[in-house]
PDB file of C-alpha atoms in Angstrom:
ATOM      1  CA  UNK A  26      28.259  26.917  18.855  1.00 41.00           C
ATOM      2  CA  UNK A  27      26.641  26.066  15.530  1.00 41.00           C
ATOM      3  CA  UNK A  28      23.151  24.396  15.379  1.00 44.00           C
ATOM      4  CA  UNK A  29      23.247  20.580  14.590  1.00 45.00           C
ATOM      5  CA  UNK A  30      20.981  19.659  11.992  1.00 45.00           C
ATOM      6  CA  UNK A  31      18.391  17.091  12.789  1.00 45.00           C
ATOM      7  CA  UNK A  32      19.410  13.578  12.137  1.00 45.00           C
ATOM      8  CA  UNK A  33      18.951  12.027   8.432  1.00 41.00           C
ATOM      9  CA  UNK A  34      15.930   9.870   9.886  1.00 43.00           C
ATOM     10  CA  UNK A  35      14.161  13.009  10.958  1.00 43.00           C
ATOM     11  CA  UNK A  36      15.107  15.034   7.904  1.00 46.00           C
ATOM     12  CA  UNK A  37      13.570  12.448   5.443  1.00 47.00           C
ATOM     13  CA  UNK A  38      10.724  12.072   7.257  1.00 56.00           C
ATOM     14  CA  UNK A  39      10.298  15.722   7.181  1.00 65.00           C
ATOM     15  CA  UNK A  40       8.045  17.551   4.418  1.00 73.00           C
ATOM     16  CA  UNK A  41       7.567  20.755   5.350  1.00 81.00           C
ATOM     17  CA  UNK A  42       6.935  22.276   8.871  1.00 83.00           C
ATOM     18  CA  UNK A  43       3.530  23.953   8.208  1.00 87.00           C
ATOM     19  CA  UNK A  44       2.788  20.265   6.697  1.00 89.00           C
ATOM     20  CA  UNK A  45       3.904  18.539   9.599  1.00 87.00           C
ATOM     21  CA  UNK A  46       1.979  21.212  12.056  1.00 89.00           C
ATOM     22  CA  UNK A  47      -1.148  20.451  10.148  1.00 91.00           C
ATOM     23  CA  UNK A  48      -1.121  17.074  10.818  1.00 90.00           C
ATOM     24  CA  UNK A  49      -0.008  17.659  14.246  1.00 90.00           C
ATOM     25  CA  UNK A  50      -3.486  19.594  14.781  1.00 93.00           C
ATOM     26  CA  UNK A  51      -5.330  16.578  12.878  1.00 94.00           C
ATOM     27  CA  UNK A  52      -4.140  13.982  14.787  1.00 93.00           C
ATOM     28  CA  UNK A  53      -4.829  15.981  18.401  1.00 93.00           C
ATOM     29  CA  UNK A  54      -8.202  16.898  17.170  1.00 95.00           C
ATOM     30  CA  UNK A  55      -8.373  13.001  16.285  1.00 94.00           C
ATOM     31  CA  UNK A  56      -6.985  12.326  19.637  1.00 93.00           C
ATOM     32  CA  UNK A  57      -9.718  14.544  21.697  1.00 94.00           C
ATOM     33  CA  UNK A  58     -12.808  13.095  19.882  1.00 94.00           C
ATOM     34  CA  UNK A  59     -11.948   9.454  21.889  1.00 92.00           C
ATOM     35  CA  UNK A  60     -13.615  10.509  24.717  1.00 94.00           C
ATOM     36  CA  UNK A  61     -16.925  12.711  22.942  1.00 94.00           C
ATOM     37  CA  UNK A  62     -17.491   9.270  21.402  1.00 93.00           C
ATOM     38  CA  UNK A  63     -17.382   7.305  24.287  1.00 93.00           C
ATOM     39  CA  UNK A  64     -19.365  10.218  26.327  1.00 94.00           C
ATOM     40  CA  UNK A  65     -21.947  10.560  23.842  1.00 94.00           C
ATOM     41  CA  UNK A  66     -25.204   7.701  23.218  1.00 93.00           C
ATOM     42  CA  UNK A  67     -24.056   5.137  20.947  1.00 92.00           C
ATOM     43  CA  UNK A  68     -25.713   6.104  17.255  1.00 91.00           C
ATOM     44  CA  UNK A  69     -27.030   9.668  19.189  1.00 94.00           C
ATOM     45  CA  UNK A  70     -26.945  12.461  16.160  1.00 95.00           C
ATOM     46  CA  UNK A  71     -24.327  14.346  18.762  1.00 95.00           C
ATOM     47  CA  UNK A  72     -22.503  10.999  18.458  1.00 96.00           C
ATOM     48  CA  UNK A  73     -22.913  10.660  14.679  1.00 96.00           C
ATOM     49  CA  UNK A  74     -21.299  14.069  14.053  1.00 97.00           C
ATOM     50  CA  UNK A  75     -18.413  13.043  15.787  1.00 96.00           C
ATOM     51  CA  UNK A  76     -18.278  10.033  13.580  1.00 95.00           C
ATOM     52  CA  UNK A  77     -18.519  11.871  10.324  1.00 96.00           C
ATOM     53  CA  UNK A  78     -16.165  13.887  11.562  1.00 96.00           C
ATOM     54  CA  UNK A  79     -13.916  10.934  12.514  1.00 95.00           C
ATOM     55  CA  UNK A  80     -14.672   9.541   8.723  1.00 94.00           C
ATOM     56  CA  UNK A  81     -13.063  13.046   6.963  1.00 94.00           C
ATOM     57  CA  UNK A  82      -9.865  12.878   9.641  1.00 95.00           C
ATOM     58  CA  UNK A  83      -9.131   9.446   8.417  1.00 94.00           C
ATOM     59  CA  UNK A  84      -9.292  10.171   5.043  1.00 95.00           C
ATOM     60  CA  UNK A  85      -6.861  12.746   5.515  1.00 94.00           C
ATOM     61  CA  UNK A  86      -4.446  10.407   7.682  1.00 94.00           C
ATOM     62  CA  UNK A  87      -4.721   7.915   4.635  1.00 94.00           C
ATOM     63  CA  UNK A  88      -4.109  10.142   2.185  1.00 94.00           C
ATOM     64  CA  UNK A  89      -0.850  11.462   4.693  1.00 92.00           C
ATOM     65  CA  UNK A  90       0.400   7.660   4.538  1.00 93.00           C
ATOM     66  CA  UNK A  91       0.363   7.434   0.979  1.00 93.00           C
ATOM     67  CA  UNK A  92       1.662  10.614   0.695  1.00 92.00           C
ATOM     68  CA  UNK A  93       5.071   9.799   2.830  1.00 90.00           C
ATOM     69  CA  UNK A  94       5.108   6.172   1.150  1.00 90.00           C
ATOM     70  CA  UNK A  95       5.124   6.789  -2.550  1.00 90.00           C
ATOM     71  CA  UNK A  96       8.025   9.943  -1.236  1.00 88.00           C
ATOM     72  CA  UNK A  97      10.016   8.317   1.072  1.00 87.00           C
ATOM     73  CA  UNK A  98      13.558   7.430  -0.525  1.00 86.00           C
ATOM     74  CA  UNK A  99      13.421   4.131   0.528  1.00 87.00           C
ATOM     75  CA  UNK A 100      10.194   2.238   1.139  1.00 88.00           C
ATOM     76  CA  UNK A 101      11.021  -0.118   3.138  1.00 88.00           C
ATOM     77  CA  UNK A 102      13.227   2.457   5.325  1.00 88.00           C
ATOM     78  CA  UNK A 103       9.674   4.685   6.077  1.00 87.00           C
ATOM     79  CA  UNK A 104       7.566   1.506   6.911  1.00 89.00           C
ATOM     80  CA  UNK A 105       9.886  -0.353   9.357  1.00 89.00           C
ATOM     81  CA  UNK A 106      12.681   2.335  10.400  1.00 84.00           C
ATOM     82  CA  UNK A 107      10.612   5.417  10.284  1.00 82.00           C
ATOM     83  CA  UNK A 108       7.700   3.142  12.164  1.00 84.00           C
ATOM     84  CA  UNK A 109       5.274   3.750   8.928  1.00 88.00           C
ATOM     85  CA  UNK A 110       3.565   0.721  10.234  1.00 91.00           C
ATOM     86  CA  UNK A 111       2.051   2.440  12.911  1.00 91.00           C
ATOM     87  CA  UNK A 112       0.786   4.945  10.095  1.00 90.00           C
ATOM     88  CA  UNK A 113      -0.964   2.340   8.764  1.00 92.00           C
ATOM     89  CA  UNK A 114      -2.163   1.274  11.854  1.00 92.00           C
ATOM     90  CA  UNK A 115      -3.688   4.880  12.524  1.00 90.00           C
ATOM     91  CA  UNK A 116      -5.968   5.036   9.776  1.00 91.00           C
ATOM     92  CA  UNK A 117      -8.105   1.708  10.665  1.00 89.00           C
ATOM     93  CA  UNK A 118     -10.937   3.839  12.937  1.00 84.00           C
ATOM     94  CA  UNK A 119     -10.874   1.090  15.524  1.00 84.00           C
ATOM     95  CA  UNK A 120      -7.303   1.738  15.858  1.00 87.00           C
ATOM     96  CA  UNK A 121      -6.689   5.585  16.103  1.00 84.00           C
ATOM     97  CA  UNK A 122      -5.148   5.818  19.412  1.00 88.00           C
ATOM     98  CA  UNK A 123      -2.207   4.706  17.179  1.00 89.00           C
ATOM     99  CA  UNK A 124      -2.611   8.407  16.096  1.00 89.00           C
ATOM    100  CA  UNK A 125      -1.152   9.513  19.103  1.00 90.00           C
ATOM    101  CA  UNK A 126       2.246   8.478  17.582  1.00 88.00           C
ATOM    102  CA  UNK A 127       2.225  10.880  15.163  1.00 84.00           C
ATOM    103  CA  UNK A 128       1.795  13.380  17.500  1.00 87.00           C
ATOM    104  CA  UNK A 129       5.420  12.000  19.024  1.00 87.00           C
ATOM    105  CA  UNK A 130       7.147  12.179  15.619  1.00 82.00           C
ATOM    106  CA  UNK A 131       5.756  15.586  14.841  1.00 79.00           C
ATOM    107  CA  UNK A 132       6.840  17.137  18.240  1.00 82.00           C
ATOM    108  CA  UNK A 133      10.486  15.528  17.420  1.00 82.00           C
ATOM    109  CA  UNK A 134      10.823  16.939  14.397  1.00 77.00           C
ATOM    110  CA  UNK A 135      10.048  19.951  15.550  1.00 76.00           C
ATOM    111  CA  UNK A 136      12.381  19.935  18.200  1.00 81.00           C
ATOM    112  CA  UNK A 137      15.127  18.354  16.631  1.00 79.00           C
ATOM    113  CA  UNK A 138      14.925  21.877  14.112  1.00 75.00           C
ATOM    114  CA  UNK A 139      14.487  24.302  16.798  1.00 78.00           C
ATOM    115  CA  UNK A 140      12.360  27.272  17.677  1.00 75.00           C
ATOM    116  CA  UNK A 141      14.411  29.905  15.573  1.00 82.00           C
ATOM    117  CA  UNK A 142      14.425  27.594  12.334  1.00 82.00           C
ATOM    118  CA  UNK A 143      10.691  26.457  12.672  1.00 81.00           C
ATOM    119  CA  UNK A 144       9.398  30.174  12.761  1.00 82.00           C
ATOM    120  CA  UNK A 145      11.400  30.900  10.019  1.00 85.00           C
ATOM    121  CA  UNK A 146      10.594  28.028   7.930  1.00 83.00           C
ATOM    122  CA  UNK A 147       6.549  29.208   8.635  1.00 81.00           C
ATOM    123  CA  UNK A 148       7.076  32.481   7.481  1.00 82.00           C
ATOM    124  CA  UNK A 149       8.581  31.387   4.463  1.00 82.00           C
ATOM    125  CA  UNK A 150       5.294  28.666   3.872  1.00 81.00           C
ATOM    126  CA  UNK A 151       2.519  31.321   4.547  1.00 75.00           C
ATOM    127  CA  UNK A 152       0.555  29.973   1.552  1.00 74.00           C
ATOM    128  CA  UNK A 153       0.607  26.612   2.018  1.00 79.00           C
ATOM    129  CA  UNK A 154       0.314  27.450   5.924  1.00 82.00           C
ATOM    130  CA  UNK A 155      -3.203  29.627   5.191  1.00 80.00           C
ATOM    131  CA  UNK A 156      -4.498  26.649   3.579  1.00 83.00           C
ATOM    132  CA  UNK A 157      -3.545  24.260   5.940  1.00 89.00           C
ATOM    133  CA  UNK A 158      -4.542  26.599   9.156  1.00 87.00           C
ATOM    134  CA  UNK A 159      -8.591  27.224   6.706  1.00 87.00           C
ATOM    135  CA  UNK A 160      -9.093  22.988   6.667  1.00 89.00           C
ATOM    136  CA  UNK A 161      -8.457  22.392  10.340  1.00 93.00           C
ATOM    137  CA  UNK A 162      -9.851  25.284  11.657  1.00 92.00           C
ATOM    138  CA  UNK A 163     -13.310  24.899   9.486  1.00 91.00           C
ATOM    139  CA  UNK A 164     -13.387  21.248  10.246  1.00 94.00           C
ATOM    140  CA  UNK A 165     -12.685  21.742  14.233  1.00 95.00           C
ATOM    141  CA  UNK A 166     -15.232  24.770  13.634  1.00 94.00           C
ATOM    142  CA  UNK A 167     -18.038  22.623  11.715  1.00 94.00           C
ATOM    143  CA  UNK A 168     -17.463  19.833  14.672  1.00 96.00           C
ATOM    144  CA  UNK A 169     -18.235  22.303  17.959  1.00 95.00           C
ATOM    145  CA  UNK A 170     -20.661  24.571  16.155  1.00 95.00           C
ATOM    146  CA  UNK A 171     -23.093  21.525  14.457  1.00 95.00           C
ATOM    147  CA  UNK A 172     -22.552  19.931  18.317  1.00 96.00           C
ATOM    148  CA  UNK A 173     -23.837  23.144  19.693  1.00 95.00           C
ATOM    149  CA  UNK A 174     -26.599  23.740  17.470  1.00 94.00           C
ATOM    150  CA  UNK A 175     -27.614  19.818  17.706  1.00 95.00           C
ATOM    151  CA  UNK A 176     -27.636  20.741  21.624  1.00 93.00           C
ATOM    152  CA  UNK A 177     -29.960  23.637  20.998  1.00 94.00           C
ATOM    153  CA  UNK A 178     -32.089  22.594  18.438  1.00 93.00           C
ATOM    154  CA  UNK A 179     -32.071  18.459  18.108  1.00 90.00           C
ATOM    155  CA  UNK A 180     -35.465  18.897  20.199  1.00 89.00           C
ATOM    156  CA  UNK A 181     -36.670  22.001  19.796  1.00 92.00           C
ATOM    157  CA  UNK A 182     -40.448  23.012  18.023  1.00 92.00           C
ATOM    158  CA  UNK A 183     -40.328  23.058  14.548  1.00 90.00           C
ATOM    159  CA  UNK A 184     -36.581  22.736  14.680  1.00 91.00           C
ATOM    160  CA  UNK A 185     -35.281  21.621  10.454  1.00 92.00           C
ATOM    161  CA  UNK A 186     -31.600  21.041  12.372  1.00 93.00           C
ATOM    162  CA  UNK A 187     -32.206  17.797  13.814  1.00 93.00           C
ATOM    163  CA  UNK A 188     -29.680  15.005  12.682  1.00 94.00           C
ATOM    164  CA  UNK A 189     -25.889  15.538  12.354  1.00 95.00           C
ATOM    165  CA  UNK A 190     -26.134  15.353   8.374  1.00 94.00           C
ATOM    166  CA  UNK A 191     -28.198  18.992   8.709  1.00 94.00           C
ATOM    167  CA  UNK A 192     -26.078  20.151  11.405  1.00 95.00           C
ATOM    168  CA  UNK A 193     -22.737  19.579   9.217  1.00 94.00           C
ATOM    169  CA  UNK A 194     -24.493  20.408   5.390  1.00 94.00           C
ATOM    170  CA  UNK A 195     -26.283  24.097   7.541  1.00 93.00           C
ATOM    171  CA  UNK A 196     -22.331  24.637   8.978  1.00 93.00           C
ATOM    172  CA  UNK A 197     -20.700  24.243   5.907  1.00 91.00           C
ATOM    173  CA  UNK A 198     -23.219  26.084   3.399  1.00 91.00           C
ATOM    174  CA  UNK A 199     -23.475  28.974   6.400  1.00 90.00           C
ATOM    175  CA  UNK A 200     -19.644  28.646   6.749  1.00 88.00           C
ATOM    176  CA  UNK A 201     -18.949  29.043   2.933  1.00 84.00           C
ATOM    177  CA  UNK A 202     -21.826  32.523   3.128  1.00 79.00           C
ATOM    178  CA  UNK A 203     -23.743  30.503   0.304  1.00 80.00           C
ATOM    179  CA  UNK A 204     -26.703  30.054   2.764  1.00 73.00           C
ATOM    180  CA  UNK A 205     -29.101  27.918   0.870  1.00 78.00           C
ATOM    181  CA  UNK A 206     -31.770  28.270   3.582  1.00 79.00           C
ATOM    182  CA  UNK A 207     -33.220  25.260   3.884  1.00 84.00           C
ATOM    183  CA  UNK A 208     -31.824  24.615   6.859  1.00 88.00           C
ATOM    184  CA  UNK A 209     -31.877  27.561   9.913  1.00 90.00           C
ATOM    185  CA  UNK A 210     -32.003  27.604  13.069  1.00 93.00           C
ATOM    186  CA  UNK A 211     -34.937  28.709  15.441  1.00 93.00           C
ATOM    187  CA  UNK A 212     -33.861  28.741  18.785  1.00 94.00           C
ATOM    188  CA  UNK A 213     -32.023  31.980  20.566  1.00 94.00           C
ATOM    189  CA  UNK A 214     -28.784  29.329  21.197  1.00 94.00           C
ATOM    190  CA  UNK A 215     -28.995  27.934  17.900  1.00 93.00           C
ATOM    191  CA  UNK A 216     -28.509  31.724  16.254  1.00 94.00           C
ATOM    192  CA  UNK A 217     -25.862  32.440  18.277  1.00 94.00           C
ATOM    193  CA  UNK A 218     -23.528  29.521  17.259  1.00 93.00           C
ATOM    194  CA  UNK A 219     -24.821  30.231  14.005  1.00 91.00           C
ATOM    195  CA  UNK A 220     -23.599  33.612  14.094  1.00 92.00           C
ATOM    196  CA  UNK A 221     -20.514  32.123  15.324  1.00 91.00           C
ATOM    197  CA  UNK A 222     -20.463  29.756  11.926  1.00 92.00           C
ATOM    198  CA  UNK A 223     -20.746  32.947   9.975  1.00 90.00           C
ATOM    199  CA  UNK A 224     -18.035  34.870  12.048  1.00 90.00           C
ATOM    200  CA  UNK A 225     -15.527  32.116  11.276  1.00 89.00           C
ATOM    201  CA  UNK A 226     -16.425  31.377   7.687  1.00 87.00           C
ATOM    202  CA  UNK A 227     -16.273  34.702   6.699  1.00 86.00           C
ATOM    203  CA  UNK A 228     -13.057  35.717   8.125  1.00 84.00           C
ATOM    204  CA  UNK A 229     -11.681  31.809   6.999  1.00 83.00           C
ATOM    205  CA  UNK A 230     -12.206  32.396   3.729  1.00 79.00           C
ATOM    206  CA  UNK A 231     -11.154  36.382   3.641  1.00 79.00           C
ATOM    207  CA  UNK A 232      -7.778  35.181   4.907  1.00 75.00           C
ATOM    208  CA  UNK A 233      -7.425  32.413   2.778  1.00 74.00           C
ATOM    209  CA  UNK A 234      -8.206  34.755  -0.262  1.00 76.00           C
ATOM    210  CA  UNK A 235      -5.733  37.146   0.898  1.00 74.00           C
ATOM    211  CA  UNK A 236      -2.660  34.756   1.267  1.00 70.00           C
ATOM    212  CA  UNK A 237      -3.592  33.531  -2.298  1.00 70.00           C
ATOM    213  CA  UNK A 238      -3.576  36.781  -4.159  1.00 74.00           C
ATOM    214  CA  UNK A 239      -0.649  37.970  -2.643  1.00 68.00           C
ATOM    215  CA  UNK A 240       1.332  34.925  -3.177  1.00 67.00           C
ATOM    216  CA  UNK A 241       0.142  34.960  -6.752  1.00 70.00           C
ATOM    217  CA  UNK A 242       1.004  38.798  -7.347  1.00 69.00           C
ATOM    218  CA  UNK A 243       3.184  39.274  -5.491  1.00 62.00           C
ATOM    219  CA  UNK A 244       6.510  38.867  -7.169  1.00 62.00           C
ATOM    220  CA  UNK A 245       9.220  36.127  -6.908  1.00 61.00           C
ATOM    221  CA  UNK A 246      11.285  36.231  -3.343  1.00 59.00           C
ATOM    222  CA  UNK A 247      15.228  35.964  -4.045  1.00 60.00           C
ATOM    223  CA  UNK A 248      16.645  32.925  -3.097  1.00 57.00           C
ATOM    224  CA  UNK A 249      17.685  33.901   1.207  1.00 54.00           C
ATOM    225  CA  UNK A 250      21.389  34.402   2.130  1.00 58.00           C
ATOM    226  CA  UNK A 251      23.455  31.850   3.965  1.00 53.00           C
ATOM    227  CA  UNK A 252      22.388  32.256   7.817  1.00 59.00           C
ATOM    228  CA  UNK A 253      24.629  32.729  10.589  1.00 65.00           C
ATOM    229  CA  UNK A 254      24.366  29.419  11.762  1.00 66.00           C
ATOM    230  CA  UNK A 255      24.464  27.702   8.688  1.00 71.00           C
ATOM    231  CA  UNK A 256      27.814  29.822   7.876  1.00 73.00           C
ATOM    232  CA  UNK A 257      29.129  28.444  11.035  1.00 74.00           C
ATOM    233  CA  UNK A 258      28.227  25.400  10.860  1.00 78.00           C
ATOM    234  CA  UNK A 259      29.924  24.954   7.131  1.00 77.00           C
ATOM    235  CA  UNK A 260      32.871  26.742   9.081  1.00 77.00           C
ATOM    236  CA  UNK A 261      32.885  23.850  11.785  1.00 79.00           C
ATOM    237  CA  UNK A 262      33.115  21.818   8.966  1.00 82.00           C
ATOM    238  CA  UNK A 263      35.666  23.269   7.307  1.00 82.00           C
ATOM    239  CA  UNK A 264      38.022  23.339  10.443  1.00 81.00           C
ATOM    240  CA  UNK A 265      36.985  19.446  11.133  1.00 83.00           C
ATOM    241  CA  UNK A 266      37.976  18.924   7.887  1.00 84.00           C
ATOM    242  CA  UNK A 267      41.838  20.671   8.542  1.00 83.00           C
ATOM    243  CA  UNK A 268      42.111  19.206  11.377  1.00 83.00           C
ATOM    244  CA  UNK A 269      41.536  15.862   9.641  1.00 84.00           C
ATOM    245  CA  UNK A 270      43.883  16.162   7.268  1.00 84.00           C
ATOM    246  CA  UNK A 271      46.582  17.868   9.489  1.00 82.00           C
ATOM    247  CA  UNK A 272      46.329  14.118  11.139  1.00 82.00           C
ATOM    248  CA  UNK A 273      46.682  12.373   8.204  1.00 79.00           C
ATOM    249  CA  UNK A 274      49.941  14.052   7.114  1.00 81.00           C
ATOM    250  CA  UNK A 275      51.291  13.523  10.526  1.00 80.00           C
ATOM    251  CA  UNK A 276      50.456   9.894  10.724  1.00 80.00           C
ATOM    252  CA  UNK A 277      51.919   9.540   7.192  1.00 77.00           C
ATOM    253  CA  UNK A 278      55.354  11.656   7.957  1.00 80.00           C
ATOM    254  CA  UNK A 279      55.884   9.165  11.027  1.00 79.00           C
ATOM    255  CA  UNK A 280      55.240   6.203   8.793  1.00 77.00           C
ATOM    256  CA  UNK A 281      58.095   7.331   6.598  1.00 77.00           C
ATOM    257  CA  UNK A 282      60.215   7.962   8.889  1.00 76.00           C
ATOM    258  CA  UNK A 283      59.865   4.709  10.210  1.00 74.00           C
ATOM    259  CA  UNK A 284      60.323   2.851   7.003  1.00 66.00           C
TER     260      UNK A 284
END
């Protein structure tokens, strides 16, 4: 039987799957940093960090509405039929559990293309996927290391980590293997995750590298073949299509006979 493609809704709503994963992780990340900052003191440096964090996610979700306004085909069809609105809606802070619908219309999409086409369509988006995959995972990284090294150093003698603007600037600077060394950490847990930091940024940034010079050198891929499925499906097609017009000329014979 030939795979259905995903209804027109779905398919305009779609940009590309590594695109649509990536905001899939955002909003879940998003999602999971509710409870830290109800968990966390009110204006605590743990709960700060989760705040700034917060602050960078919602600049991405507003730059994701804009995004899928300005390319929707029609406007008005994104905002009220494609439930845009609720888009909007997700990038006022106080608001984010309307995040939680994007995390609905990125699981349909993805299920409306099925398994086989999504891990094909990945493959063929490694680039743009290693780019993607390097944000989330250094921002999730920079939000459970700087909450870890707050945790082992907010407190600690002669501790220079001690507000969640040192614990994101040391992650990010350690992350990136500049190192600038004003801030460090002096406690045994604080080296760990910092060792952590370094782990991650390094190998980050070495993948990231390595997707970009080999889509750069590497040369041009040739356009891929008709599928299987998409050959049958254009056969389905075709046969609906007989079969149409086979009616037609029957319904027209009888008419002339009649008359």
């Amino acid at each position: 039987m030939a795979e259905s493609p995903p209804p027109a809704s779905d398919r305009g709503d779609l940009k590309s799957t590594s695109y649509e994963f990536f905001m899939l992780a955002m909003a879940i990340l998003s999602i999971a940093n509710l409870p830290l900052l109800i968990a966390f003191t009110f204006e605590s440096q743990r709960w700060y960090l989760v705040a700034f964090i917060e602050g960078a996610l919602t600049l991405f979700f507003v730059i994701d509405f804009v995004y899928r306004l300005r390319t929707a085909p029609s406007k008005s069809a994104y905002f009220f039929g494609q439930k845009g609105f609720l888009d909007l809606l997700s990038c006022v802070p106080s608001l984010r559990i309307f995040r939680l619908f994007r995390i609905v219309r990125a699981v349909r999409i993805v299920r409306r293309l099925g398994g086989p086409r999504v891990f094909r369509e990945l493959r063929q988006e490694l680039a743009s996927g290693a780019l993607y995959f390097v944000v989330f995972f250094l921002i999730t990284t920079l939000e459970i290391v700087g909450l870890l090294e707050l945790r082992f150093e907010e407190n600690a003698p002669g501790a220079n980590i001690t507000t969640a603007g040192d614990a994101l600037w040391w992650g990010y600077v350690t992350a990136t293997t500049v190192g600038y060394g004003d801030q460090y950490p002096v406690t045994t847990g604080g080296r760990i995750a910092g060792l952590i930091m370094l782990t991650v940024g390094v190998a980050l940034f070495a993948t990231f590298s390595g997707f970009l010079a080999s889509t750069f050198l590497s040369p041009p891929k040739p356009k891929p073949k008709k599928t299987t499925s998409e050959l049958a499906e254009l056969h389905a097609l075709l046969d609906r299509q007989e079969e149409t017009t086979r009616e037609l000329r029957a319904k027209l014979e009888r008419l002339e006979r009649v008359r």
